[in-house]
Amino acid sequence: MSKRTKWDTKGDLDESKNLPIYQHKATLQQAVKDNSFLVVTGETGSGKTTQLPQYLHQAGLWGNGKIGITQPRRVAAITVAQRVSQEMHCSLGREVGYQVRFDDCTTQDTVVKYMTDGCLLREILADPVLSQYSVVILDEAHERSLNTDILLGLLKQTLSSPDKASKGRSVPLKVVVMSATLETDKLSVFLGGCPVFTIPGRTFPVTSKFSCAIGPKDTESSVYVKEVVKVALDVHTSEMAGDILVFLTGQSEIEKACDMLYEKAESIDYRYDVQDRKVEGLLILPLYGSMPTDQQKQIFQPPPPGIRKCVVATNIAATSLTINGIKYIVDSGFVKQLNHNSRVGMDILEVVPISKSEALQRAGRAGRTSAGKCFRIYSQEFWEKCMPKYTVPEIQRTSLTTVILTLKCLGVHDVIRFPYLDRPEERFIIEALKQLYQCDAIDRRGKVTRLGELMVQFPLPPGLTRALLQAASLGCEDLLLPVAAMLSVENIFIRPGHPEKQKEADKKHRQLGVQAGSCNDFTMLLSVFEKCKASDAPSAWCKDNYIHWRALKSAFSVETQLREILLRQQNRRDFPMEKFDGNKSELFRRCLCTGYFTNVARRSVGKVFCTMDGHGSMVHIHPSSTLFDQEAQLDWVIFHDLLVTSRIYIRTVCPIRYDWVKDLLPKLHEVDVYELSSVAREEVTDEEVAKWVTKEAAKRQTEGSAEDVFKKLEKRNDESSVSDARARYLQRKQERQQGKAS
DNA sequence: GAGCACTGC
C-alpha cells in the first residue's frame, strides 16, 4: 500500500482534472455500471488511456476482480502503467502493474493491470471466462491488431451467451472498447448497439496540402524518394521554425533520402558544420526499427538552438514512437506491407499506397504540441483513386493458423461464423485448417487433438511447434529448442552495406558453417546459438562474426521461455514419448520433417526446385544459405520460409531423404476443400468421415505409383499472383537501372 | 549471387 497521505496527491489530481475526459468522469462511471459493452472514443490527448481505468477503480467497479487494459504494443503497456502508478501514488507492480512477454510486473495486490493484447489472449486460453477480471478495456481498437480483433470476437461471444457468461463467474464481465474516432459506429453495432462515448481530444489543427508530383502510376521508389527530399528542403527553407518528420517505406529508401538531403542541405546558403552529419540549420536523422537503439535515442532529443530537426522514418513513427516538436509532415503516401497470399501459400512484402485513415494518422503527428502542416507528395487524384478508406485489417491479410488453433482450443468449432469484426476470406480459413490438419493439431473432424492442445501453448508457428514436440518426444529437444528460438527472432546474420565489409561478413559466416560441420541451415543456427552462449565475451564474439547481438540475446530469452513451457508439459503424465534408433543428424532432420514436410521441394532441373504443396512453385535456394551452390548434390529439401523478390527463394534449407517424408506426403492432398469447408462450419459425423476415408482409398488406388502423386503435387501454379508480383518487382528493377543509366 | 515494413506471445 502507498505510504503517502491523501493531500500529497492534490497537485497531481488537479493536473488530471484539466484533461478533457475529466468532466465526463461521473457519466463514464455510470455508463460502465449500466452496460455490458461500451465504446469510448477520443483522440490522442483526451486522457482516456490513463484516466478511465482510474475512474473505474475509484467507482469501485473492480469489485473482486481486476481492471485489465490491453495495448497492441509493449512499450505502451509499460509506460502507461508507470504513469498511472505515479498518478495513483503507488509503486509499480502493486495496485497498478503491467504484464508483457518476459516481464510480469504485477502482484497479488494489482487491480489495474496494463498488458499487451497477446498476453490477455494467453490468459483466456488458461481461463476462458477471465474469472480474475471484472472489467476488460481494449485500447487502440482502431489499429485492428490481430490479437485485439480476436479478443473483440471472443468477448462478444462469451458475454452475449448468458450461459457461458455465468459459468465460473459471479458477476458478468464488463467490456470497454476504446478507439480513435474512426469506425466507432461499426464497433457499436458489432457489440449489439452499445452506447458510444465521445471525448474531445486535445490536439492542434493540421492543414494538409496535396501536390501533383505523384500520380496513380508512380510507384517507383526513386521517384518518391526524390520528391520527399525536395519537399522537405522546401519546408526547411520556407517555413517557420519546427521539426520535420518524413514518412518513407524502408531502410534503403531512408538512407538514400538522408544522403540526398545531406548533400543538398549543404548547398543551401548556410554556415555549416560537416561533423557528425550536422548541417547548420538542418539536422538529418534516419529512423527505422532495426536501427541500433543508441542511435534511436538522439532522435528524441531536442535539436540545438537554431537548428531544425528532420527525421526520416518508416511507419514506426506513425504509432510506436512519438517525437516531440514535430510541426511538419512530409508524407510519401506509401508503406511496405506484408500480405499473405493464400492461393500460393506465400507471404509477399510489397510497397503499397497507404489508406486514407493512415494518411490522417501520419498528418496527426504534426499536431501534438502546436498547429502543424502536412505536405503530401501525391495528388488529389491519387488520394481518390489509389488510397483505400481504411487499411485492410491484419486478420484479413495474414496466415490464420495460430488464430484458428486458438479459437478451436477455446471451443469455437464453427470458425467461419465466429463473430469477426471483419471476416477473413473463407479460403484463408480453409488454408489454416488444412495446415493444422497436416501438422496433427486437429483431426479430420476439425477437433483439436492432444498434440494440438500442447501446440497452442507455444508462441511459434504450428509447423515449427510440431517439429519441436516431435524432438521432445524423442528426447532430443536440446537440438530443436535453440533452432525454434533463432527462427523466432529477427535475422541474426549481419550483412553490411559496404562491399569490403560485406565480403568479410560472408567469409565469417561461411567459416561458422564449416566450423559447425553443419550440413544445413538449421544446424548452422544451432551452432551459432551454442557457440555464442558458450563464449566468455558473447557480444564481442557476435561483433567479430557479424552476428546481431541484440537478436541473439532475445533468442536466448525465447529459448528459455520455450523450454519452460515444454518442461511443464513433460511433467504431465500423458506427454507423448517415442523411440528412435539412428544417428543424431538423422534424428534432427527427421524431427524437422514432421513439422516441415509441407515445405518440401524436390530438385527438378539445374538449380531449380519444385515445391510439393500443391502449388508447384519453382523456387531457388537463397544465396545466404549454406547450401547455395551445392544444388547439384541435392534432391529433396525442406525449408523454413519462402521469399518473393526477383525470384522465389527458399531460406533456411535442409536436405532430407525421400524416405523420411514418403509416408507424410499423402497428407498433403488427402483432405479436400469441400471436406474442410464443411469441417469449418459444422460438427462432422462419424459416417461422413468414414465416407471421406473410403473415397480417398479409391482415389489412391487409381493414382497408383508415387510418381503419380508427385505429378499431382507438382501441379503447375495457375494463379497469377506470384508471377504478377515478380513482374512488378522486375519492372521496378529495370526502371531503376534505366534511371541509373540516364 | 543476395531487396526485412511494423507488431505480438
Short mmCIF file of C-alpha atoms in Angstrom, two decimals, chain A residues 329-737:
data_model
loop_
_atom_site.label_atom_id
_atom_site.label_comp_id
_atom_site.label_asym_id
_atom_site.label_seq_id
_atom_site.Cartn_x
_atom_site.Cartn_y
_atom_site.Cartn_z
CA ILE A 329 4.96 16.12 -42.01
CA VAL A 330 6.15 15.05 -45.44
CA ASP A 331 4.09 12.03 -46.47
CA SER A 332 5.30 9.77 -49.28
CA GLY A 333 1.91 8.05 -49.43
CA PHE A 334 3.44 4.57 -49.42
CA VAL A 335 4.08 1.81 -46.92
CA LYS A 336 5.76 -1.58 -47.05
CA GLN A 337 3.22 -4.19 -46.11
CA LEU A 338 3.35 -7.95 -45.67
CA ASN A 339 0.43 -9.60 -47.39
CA HIS A 340 -0.41 -13.24 -47.21
CA ASN A 341 -1.45 -14.86 -50.44
CA SER A 342 -3.40 -17.99 -49.63
CA ARG A 343 -3.68 -19.12 -53.22
CA VAL A 344 0.05 -19.62 -53.46
CA GLY A 345 0.63 -20.06 -49.76
CA MET A 346 3.18 -17.27 -49.58
CA ASP A 347 3.74 -14.04 -47.76
CA ILE A 348 4.74 -11.23 -50.05
CA LEU A 349 6.24 -7.99 -48.78
CA GLU A 350 5.24 -5.17 -51.08
CA VAL A 351 5.15 -1.41 -51.32
CA VAL A 352 1.53 -0.25 -51.45
CA PRO A 353 -0.29 3.09 -51.16
CA ILE A 354 -1.36 3.86 -47.60
CA SER A 355 -5.03 4.17 -46.69
CA LYS A 356 -6.75 7.48 -46.11
CA SER A 357 -7.04 6.74 -42.41
CA GLU A 358 -3.32 6.06 -42.27
CA ALA A 359 -2.64 9.35 -44.04
CA LEU A 360 -4.71 11.15 -41.41
CA GLN A 361 -2.79 9.35 -38.70
CA ARG A 362 0.50 10.47 -40.24
CA ALA A 363 -0.72 14.06 -40.53
CA GLY A 364 -1.84 13.98 -36.89
CA ARG A 365 1.75 13.52 -35.80
CA ALA A 366 2.32 17.21 -36.61
CA GLY A 367 -0.33 18.48 -34.21
CA ARG A 368 0.85 17.16 -30.87
CA THR A 369 2.30 20.36 -29.46
CA SER A 370 1.13 23.11 -31.78
CA ALA A 371 -0.67 23.66 -35.08
CA GLY A 372 1.07 21.82 -37.91
CA LYS A 373 1.24 21.28 -41.63
CA CYS A 374 1.24 18.10 -43.66
CA PHE A 375 2.73 18.02 -47.15
CA ARG A 376 1.53 15.11 -49.22
CA ILE A 377 3.68 14.44 -52.23
CA TYR A 378 0.75 12.80 -54.06
CA SER A 379 -2.14 14.31 -55.94
CA GLN A 380 -5.78 14.55 -55.00
CA GLU A 381 -6.40 12.06 -57.81
CA PHE A 382 -4.02 9.61 -56.16
CA TRP A 383 -5.89 10.09 -52.89
CA GLU A 384 -9.20 9.35 -54.54
CA LYS A 385 -8.20 6.57 -56.91
CA CYS A 386 -5.39 4.69 -55.18
CA MET A 387 -5.90 5.04 -51.48
CA PRO A 388 -8.49 2.85 -49.76
CA LYS A 389 -10.56 4.40 -46.99
CA TYR A 390 -9.17 2.09 -44.31
CA THR A 391 -6.19 -0.22 -44.10
CA VAL A 392 -7.19 -3.85 -44.59
CA PRO A 393 -7.13 -5.24 -41.04
CA GLU A 394 -4.34 -7.65 -40.21
CA ILE A 395 -6.76 -10.52 -39.74
CA GLN A 396 -7.63 -10.32 -43.43
CA ARG A 397 -4.09 -10.39 -44.71
CA THR A 398 -2.13 -12.83 -42.54
CA SER A 399 -1.86 -16.55 -42.21
CA LEU A 400 -4.52 -17.70 -39.74
CA THR A 401 -3.11 -20.99 -38.49
CA THR A 402 -2.37 -19.77 -34.97
CA VAL A 403 -5.64 -17.85 -34.74
CA ILE A 404 -7.73 -20.82 -35.84
CA LEU A 405 -5.96 -23.17 -33.46
CA THR A 406 -6.53 -20.72 -30.61
CA LEU A 407 -10.24 -20.44 -31.42
CA LYS A 408 -10.58 -24.21 -31.69
CA CYS A 409 -8.87 -24.65 -28.33
CA LEU A 410 -11.38 -22.23 -26.83
CA GLY A 411 -14.22 -24.39 -28.08
CA VAL A 412 -15.13 -22.31 -31.12
CA HIS A 413 -15.94 -25.04 -33.57
CA ASP A 414 -17.57 -23.01 -36.30
CA VAL A 415 -14.59 -20.88 -37.22
CA ILE A 416 -16.36 -19.39 -40.22
CA ARG A 417 -19.30 -17.95 -38.37
CA PHE A 418 -17.26 -16.76 -35.40
CA PRO A 419 -18.12 -13.09 -34.81
CA TYR A 420 -15.27 -11.39 -36.61
CA LEU A 421 -15.46 -7.61 -36.78
CA ASP A 422 -14.20 -8.11 -40.32
CA ARG A 423 -14.47 -11.66 -41.55
CA PRO A 424 -11.36 -13.12 -43.21
CA GLU A 425 -11.93 -14.71 -46.59
CA GLU A 426 -13.06 -18.28 -46.37
CA ARG A 427 -10.07 -19.60 -48.30
CA PHE A 428 -7.75 -18.14 -45.65
CA ILE A 429 -9.63 -20.10 -43.00
CA ILE A 430 -9.69 -23.27 -45.09
CA GLU A 431 -5.97 -22.98 -45.72
CA ALA A 432 -5.32 -22.62 -41.99
CA LEU A 433 -7.42 -25.71 -41.23
CA LYS A 434 -5.54 -27.66 -43.83
CA GLN A 435 -2.18 -26.75 -42.32
CA LEU A 436 -3.42 -27.56 -38.83
CA TYR A 437 -4.62 -30.93 -40.01
CA GLN A 438 -1.32 -31.58 -41.72
CA CYS A 439 0.67 -30.97 -38.57
CA ASP A 440 -1.69 -33.05 -36.46
CA ALA A 441 -3.10 -30.17 -34.43
CA ILE A 442 -6.67 -31.04 -35.45
CA ASP A 443 -8.22 -34.26 -36.66
CA ARG A 444 -10.35 -34.86 -39.68
CA ARG A 445 -13.45 -33.71 -37.86
CA GLY A 446 -11.79 -30.40 -37.08
CA LYS A 447 -11.43 -31.31 -33.43
CA VAL A 448 -8.28 -30.27 -31.59
CA THR A 449 -6.00 -33.21 -30.90
CA ARG A 450 -4.00 -33.79 -27.73
CA LEU A 451 -0.99 -32.61 -29.66
CA GLY A 452 -2.89 -29.51 -30.74
CA GLU A 453 -3.56 -28.62 -27.14
CA LEU A 454 0.14 -28.80 -26.43
CA MET A 455 0.97 -26.85 -29.57
CA VAL A 456 -1.28 -23.88 -28.84
CA GLN A 457 0.77 -23.05 -25.77
CA PHE A 458 3.90 -22.26 -27.74
CA PRO A 459 4.44 -18.81 -29.23
CA LEU A 460 5.59 -20.37 -32.50
CA PRO A 461 4.11 -21.16 -35.90
CA PRO A 462 2.44 -24.61 -35.80
CA GLY A 463 4.86 -26.40 -38.12
CA LEU A 464 7.84 -25.42 -36.02
CA THR A 465 6.00 -26.38 -32.84
CA ARG A 466 5.22 -29.74 -34.36
CA ALA A 467 8.92 -30.33 -35.06
CA LEU A 468 9.82 -29.22 -31.55
CA LEU A 469 7.29 -31.55 -29.93
CA GLN A 470 8.48 -34.38 -32.12
CA ALA A 471 12.03 -33.76 -30.93
CA ALA A 472 10.85 -33.64 -27.33
CA SER A 473 9.02 -36.91 -27.68
CA LEU A 474 12.27 -38.46 -28.93
CA GLY A 475 14.30 -36.89 -26.15
CA CYS A 476 16.28 -34.50 -28.34
CA GLU A 477 14.60 -31.18 -27.58
CA ASP A 478 18.01 -29.61 -26.94
CA LEU A 479 18.56 -29.68 -30.69
CA LEU A 480 15.28 -28.03 -31.59
CA LEU A 481 14.71 -25.51 -28.79
CA PRO A 482 17.58 -23.21 -29.87
CA VAL A 483 16.59 -23.54 -33.52
CA ALA A 484 12.97 -22.62 -32.77
CA ALA A 485 14.18 -19.62 -30.78
CA MET A 486 16.57 -18.49 -33.52
CA LEU A 487 13.79 -18.71 -36.10
CA SER A 488 11.53 -16.53 -33.93
CA VAL A 489 13.81 -13.51 -33.81
CA GLU A 490 14.92 -11.06 -36.47
CA ASN A 491 17.67 -12.14 -38.85
CA ILE A 492 20.83 -12.76 -36.87
CA PHE A 493 23.33 -12.57 -39.74
CA ILE A 494 24.57 -9.05 -40.37
CA ARG A 495 25.36 -8.09 -43.94
CA PRO A 496 26.83 -4.57 -44.11
CA GLY A 497 26.28 -2.21 -47.00
CA HIS A 498 29.98 -1.63 -47.79
CA PRO A 499 31.26 -4.16 -50.37
CA GLU A 500 34.51 -4.78 -48.47
CA LYS A 501 32.78 -5.44 -45.18
CA GLN A 502 30.19 -7.47 -46.98
CA LYS A 503 32.86 -9.83 -48.27
CA GLU A 504 34.32 -10.13 -44.81
CA ALA A 505 30.92 -10.85 -43.26
CA ASP A 506 30.16 -13.50 -45.87
CA LYS A 507 33.53 -15.11 -45.21
CA LYS A 508 32.94 -15.16 -41.46
CA HIS A 509 29.52 -16.68 -41.94
CA ARG A 510 30.90 -19.36 -44.24
CA GLN A 511 33.58 -20.14 -41.65
CA LEU A 512 30.92 -20.52 -38.99
CA GLY A 513 29.18 -23.02 -41.21
CA VAL A 514 32.33 -25.05 -41.75
CA GLN A 515 33.25 -25.00 -38.06
CA ALA A 516 29.79 -26.17 -37.21
CA GLY A 517 30.34 -29.08 -39.52
CA SER A 518 26.84 -28.13 -40.45
CA CYS A 519 25.31 -29.64 -43.45
CA ASN A 520 22.25 -27.40 -43.36
CA ASP A 521 20.94 -24.02 -42.27
CA PHE A 522 19.13 -25.32 -39.21
CA THR A 523 22.28 -26.83 -37.69
CA MET A 524 24.02 -23.59 -38.56
CA LEU A 525 21.54 -21.73 -36.35
CA LEU A 526 22.00 -24.29 -33.60
CA SER A 527 25.76 -23.93 -33.78
CA VAL A 528 25.73 -20.12 -33.67
CA PHE A 529 23.39 -20.23 -30.68
CA GLU A 530 25.59 -22.67 -28.77
CA LYS A 531 28.89 -21.03 -29.68
CA CYS A 532 27.70 -17.65 -28.57
CA LYS A 533 26.18 -18.99 -25.39
CA ALA A 534 29.42 -20.75 -24.51
CA SER A 535 31.53 -17.69 -25.23
CA ASP A 536 33.11 -15.70 -22.38
CA ALA A 537 32.50 -12.48 -24.22
CA PRO A 538 29.35 -13.12 -26.25
CA SER A 539 28.84 -9.59 -27.50
CA ALA A 540 32.43 -9.36 -28.76
CA TRP A 541 32.07 -12.79 -30.34
CA CYS A 542 28.99 -11.56 -32.20
CA LYS A 543 30.70 -8.41 -33.38
CA ASP A 544 33.65 -10.41 -34.63
CA ASN A 545 31.42 -12.82 -36.53
CA TYR A 546 28.94 -10.31 -37.93
CA ILE A 547 26.13 -11.63 -35.80
CA HIS A 548 23.33 -9.47 -34.38
CA TRP A 549 23.94 -9.49 -30.63
CA ARG A 550 20.58 -7.93 -29.79
CA ALA A 551 18.78 -10.59 -31.83
CA LEU A 552 20.80 -13.38 -30.25
CA LYS A 553 20.07 -12.09 -26.77
CA SER A 554 16.38 -12.22 -27.49
CA ALA A 555 16.83 -15.73 -28.91
CA PHE A 556 18.26 -16.71 -25.52
CA SER A 557 15.14 -15.39 -23.76
CA VAL A 558 12.85 -17.10 -26.22
CA GLU A 559 14.69 -20.39 -25.77
CA THR A 560 14.27 -20.16 -22.01
CA GLN A 561 10.57 -19.45 -22.38
CA LEU A 562 10.04 -22.34 -24.81
CA ARG A 563 11.97 -24.66 -22.51
CA GLU A 564 9.76 -23.68 -19.56
CA ILE A 565 6.58 -24.37 -21.50
CA LEU A 566 7.94 -27.70 -22.65
CA LEU A 567 9.06 -28.70 -19.15
CA ARG A 568 5.59 -28.02 -17.78
CA GLN A 569 4.15 -30.27 -20.45
CA GLN A 570 6.70 -33.02 -19.96
CA ASN A 571 5.77 -33.17 -16.30
CA ARG A 572 2.31 -34.25 -17.35
CA ARG A 573 2.00 -37.98 -17.42
CA ASP A 574 0.41 -38.11 -20.87
CA PHE A 575 3.27 -36.39 -22.70
CA PRO A 576 3.86 -38.48 -25.85
CA MET A 577 7.13 -40.42 -26.00
CA GLU A 578 8.57 -42.44 -28.85
CA LYS A 579 11.73 -44.37 -29.58
CA PHE A 580 14.29 -43.78 -32.26
CA ASP A 581 17.32 -45.77 -33.35
CA GLY A 582 19.68 -43.94 -35.63
CA ASN A 583 22.30 -41.22 -35.68
CA LYS A 584 21.81 -37.75 -34.26
CA SER A 585 21.93 -35.88 -37.53
CA GLU A 586 19.25 -38.08 -38.98
CA LEU A 587 17.18 -37.77 -35.83
CA PHE A 588 17.39 -33.99 -36.01
CA ARG A 589 16.39 -33.82 -39.65
CA ARG A 590 13.57 -36.29 -39.25
CA CYS A 591 12.11 -34.17 -36.46
CA LEU A 592 12.22 -31.21 -38.81
CA CYS A 593 10.41 -33.25 -41.44
CA THR A 594 7.50 -33.89 -39.11
CA GLY A 595 6.81 -30.17 -38.95
CA TYR A 596 8.11 -29.03 -42.30
CA PHE A 597 7.04 -31.74 -44.72
CA THR A 598 4.51 -29.22 -46.04
CA ASN A 599 7.55 -27.16 -47.08
CA VAL A 600 9.22 -29.86 -49.09
CA ALA A 601 10.78 -29.27 -52.50
CA ARG A 602 12.38 -31.57 -54.99
CA ARG A 603 15.05 -30.52 -57.45
CA SER A 604 13.79 -30.55 -61.00
CA VAL A 605 16.42 -29.12 -63.36
CA GLY A 606 19.68 -27.31 -62.66
CA LYS A 607 19.34 -25.19 -59.57
CA VAL A 608 15.56 -25.09 -59.66
CA PHE A 609 13.41 -26.82 -57.10
CA CYS A 610 9.70 -27.50 -57.24
CA THR A 611 7.53 -27.27 -54.13
CA MET A 612 5.24 -30.16 -53.28
CA ASP A 613 2.48 -28.26 -51.51
CA GLY A 614 0.17 -28.47 -54.48
CA HIS A 615 1.14 -25.08 -55.87
CA GLY A 616 4.17 -26.48 -57.63
CA SER A 617 6.10 -23.23 -57.43
CA MET A 618 9.55 -23.15 -58.99
CA VAL A 619 11.95 -21.96 -56.31
CA HIS A 620 15.66 -21.30 -55.79
CA ILE A 621 17.86 -21.67 -52.74
CA HIS A 622 18.64 -18.23 -51.32
CA PRO A 623 22.30 -17.19 -51.70
CA SER A 624 22.59 -16.73 -47.94
CA SER A 625 22.09 -20.46 -47.45
CA THR A 626 24.98 -22.76 -46.57
CA LEU A 627 23.62 -24.99 -49.33
CA PHE A 628 23.80 -22.37 -52.02
CA ASP A 629 25.93 -23.57 -54.96
CA GLN A 630 25.59 -27.17 -53.84
CA GLU A 631 22.24 -27.65 -55.52
CA ALA A 632 23.56 -30.28 -57.90
CA GLN A 633 24.20 -32.61 -54.97
CA LEU A 634 20.70 -32.20 -53.61
CA ASP A 635 17.48 -33.93 -54.40
CA TRP A 636 14.88 -33.42 -51.69
CA VAL A 637 14.96 -30.47 -49.28
CA ILE A 638 12.72 -28.90 -46.68
CA PHE A 639 12.77 -25.17 -45.90
CA HIS A 640 11.58 -22.81 -43.21
CA ASP A 641 10.33 -19.95 -45.34
CA LEU A 642 9.90 -18.54 -48.75
CA LEU A 643 10.77 -15.09 -50.03
CA VAL A 644 9.44 -13.48 -53.18
CA THR A 645 11.80 -10.94 -54.77
CA SER A 646 13.48 -11.19 -58.15
CA ARG A 647 12.88 -14.92 -57.81
CA ILE A 648 11.05 -17.12 -55.38
CA TYR A 649 13.68 -18.04 -52.84
CA ILE A 650 13.60 -20.66 -50.12
CA ARG A 651 15.52 -19.74 -46.98
CA THR A 652 16.82 -21.85 -44.10
CA VAL A 653 17.11 -25.08 -46.02
CA CYS A 654 17.84 -28.67 -45.03
CA PRO A 655 18.48 -31.69 -47.27
CA ILE A 656 16.40 -34.74 -46.47
CA ARG A 657 15.84 -38.22 -47.79
CA TYR A 658 12.67 -39.04 -49.64
CA ASP A 659 12.16 -41.98 -47.30
CA TRP A 660 11.63 -39.65 -44.36
CA VAL A 661 8.69 -37.84 -45.88
CA LYS A 662 7.28 -40.64 -48.02
CA ASP A 663 4.63 -41.55 -45.50
CA LEU A 664 3.81 -37.94 -44.73
CA LEU A 665 3.37 -36.65 -48.27
CA PRO A 666 -0.04 -38.20 -48.92
CA LYS A 667 -1.29 -35.99 -46.13
CA LEU A 668 -0.69 -33.01 -48.37
CA HIS A 669 -3.58 -33.90 -50.61
CA GLU A 670 -5.80 -36.23 -48.69
CA VAL A 671 -8.22 -33.63 -47.42
CA ASP A 672 -10.06 -31.57 -49.99
CA VAL A 673 -11.52 -28.11 -49.87
CA TYR A 674 -15.07 -29.39 -49.80
CA GLU A 675 -14.34 -31.51 -46.78
CA LEU A 676 -12.59 -28.71 -44.94
CA SER A 677 -15.25 -26.18 -45.66
CA SER A 678 -17.88 -28.37 -44.04
CA VAL A 679 -15.50 -29.05 -41.16
CA ALA A 680 -15.12 -25.30 -40.79
CA ARG A 681 -18.85 -24.83 -40.35
CA GLU A 682 -20.40 -27.76 -38.58
CA GLU A 683 -19.75 -30.75 -36.41
CA VAL A 684 -18.92 -33.66 -38.68
CA THR A 685 -20.41 -37.10 -38.07
CA ASP A 686 -18.50 -40.36 -37.96
CA GLU A 687 -20.30 -41.55 -41.08
CA GLU A 688 -19.12 -38.58 -43.05
CA VAL A 689 -15.51 -39.09 -42.02
CA ALA A 690 -15.81 -42.78 -42.95
CA LYS A 691 -17.14 -41.78 -46.35
CA TRP A 692 -14.21 -39.46 -46.94
CA VAL A 693 -11.72 -42.13 -45.99
CA THR A 694 -13.28 -44.63 -48.40
CA LYS A 695 -13.29 -42.07 -51.16
CA GLU A 696 -9.64 -41.48 -50.53
CA ALA A 697 -8.66 -45.13 -50.60
CA ALA A 698 -10.33 -45.37 -54.01
CA LYS A 699 -8.51 -42.27 -55.15
CA ARG A 700 -5.17 -43.70 -54.07
CA GLN A 701 -5.78 -46.90 -55.98
CA THR A 702 -6.36 -45.07 -59.23
CA GLU A 703 -3.32 -42.91 -58.65
CA GLY A 704 -1.11 -45.89 -58.12
CA SER A 705 2.56 -45.06 -58.10
CA ALA A 706 4.45 -42.46 -56.15
CA GLU A 707 5.22 -40.73 -59.44
CA ASP A 708 1.52 -40.08 -59.96
CA VAL A 709 1.33 -38.48 -56.58
CA PHE A 710 4.28 -36.22 -57.40
CA LYS A 711 2.66 -35.20 -60.62
CA LYS A 712 -0.35 -34.16 -58.68
CA LEU A 713 1.72 -32.34 -56.08
CA GLU A 714 3.79 -30.64 -58.72
CA LYS A 715 0.66 -29.26 -60.33
CA ARG A 716 1.71 -26.09 -62.05
CA ASN A 717 0.67 -22.99 -60.28
CA ASP A 718 -2.03 -21.44 -62.45
CA GLU A 719 -2.64 -18.49 -60.19
CA SER A 720 -1.15 -15.31 -61.49
CA SER A 721 -0.47 -13.51 -58.22
CA VAL A 722 3.13 -14.56 -57.70
CA SER A 723 4.10 -14.01 -61.28
CA ASP A 724 2.37 -10.64 -61.10
CA ALA A 725 4.33 -9.72 -58.01
CA ARG A 726 7.53 -10.83 -59.67
CA ALA A 727 6.71 -8.93 -62.82
CA ARG A 728 6.13 -5.77 -60.78
CA TYR A 729 9.40 -6.26 -58.97
CA LEU A 730 11.33 -6.83 -62.18
CA GLN A 731 9.73 -3.81 -63.78
CA ARG A 732 10.77 -1.64 -60.84
CA LYS A 733 14.27 -3.05 -61.04
CA GLN A 734 14.51 -2.34 -64.74
CA GLU A 735 13.22 1.19 -64.25
CA ARG A 736 15.82 1.75 -61.58
CA GLN A 737 18.58 0.57 -63.85
#
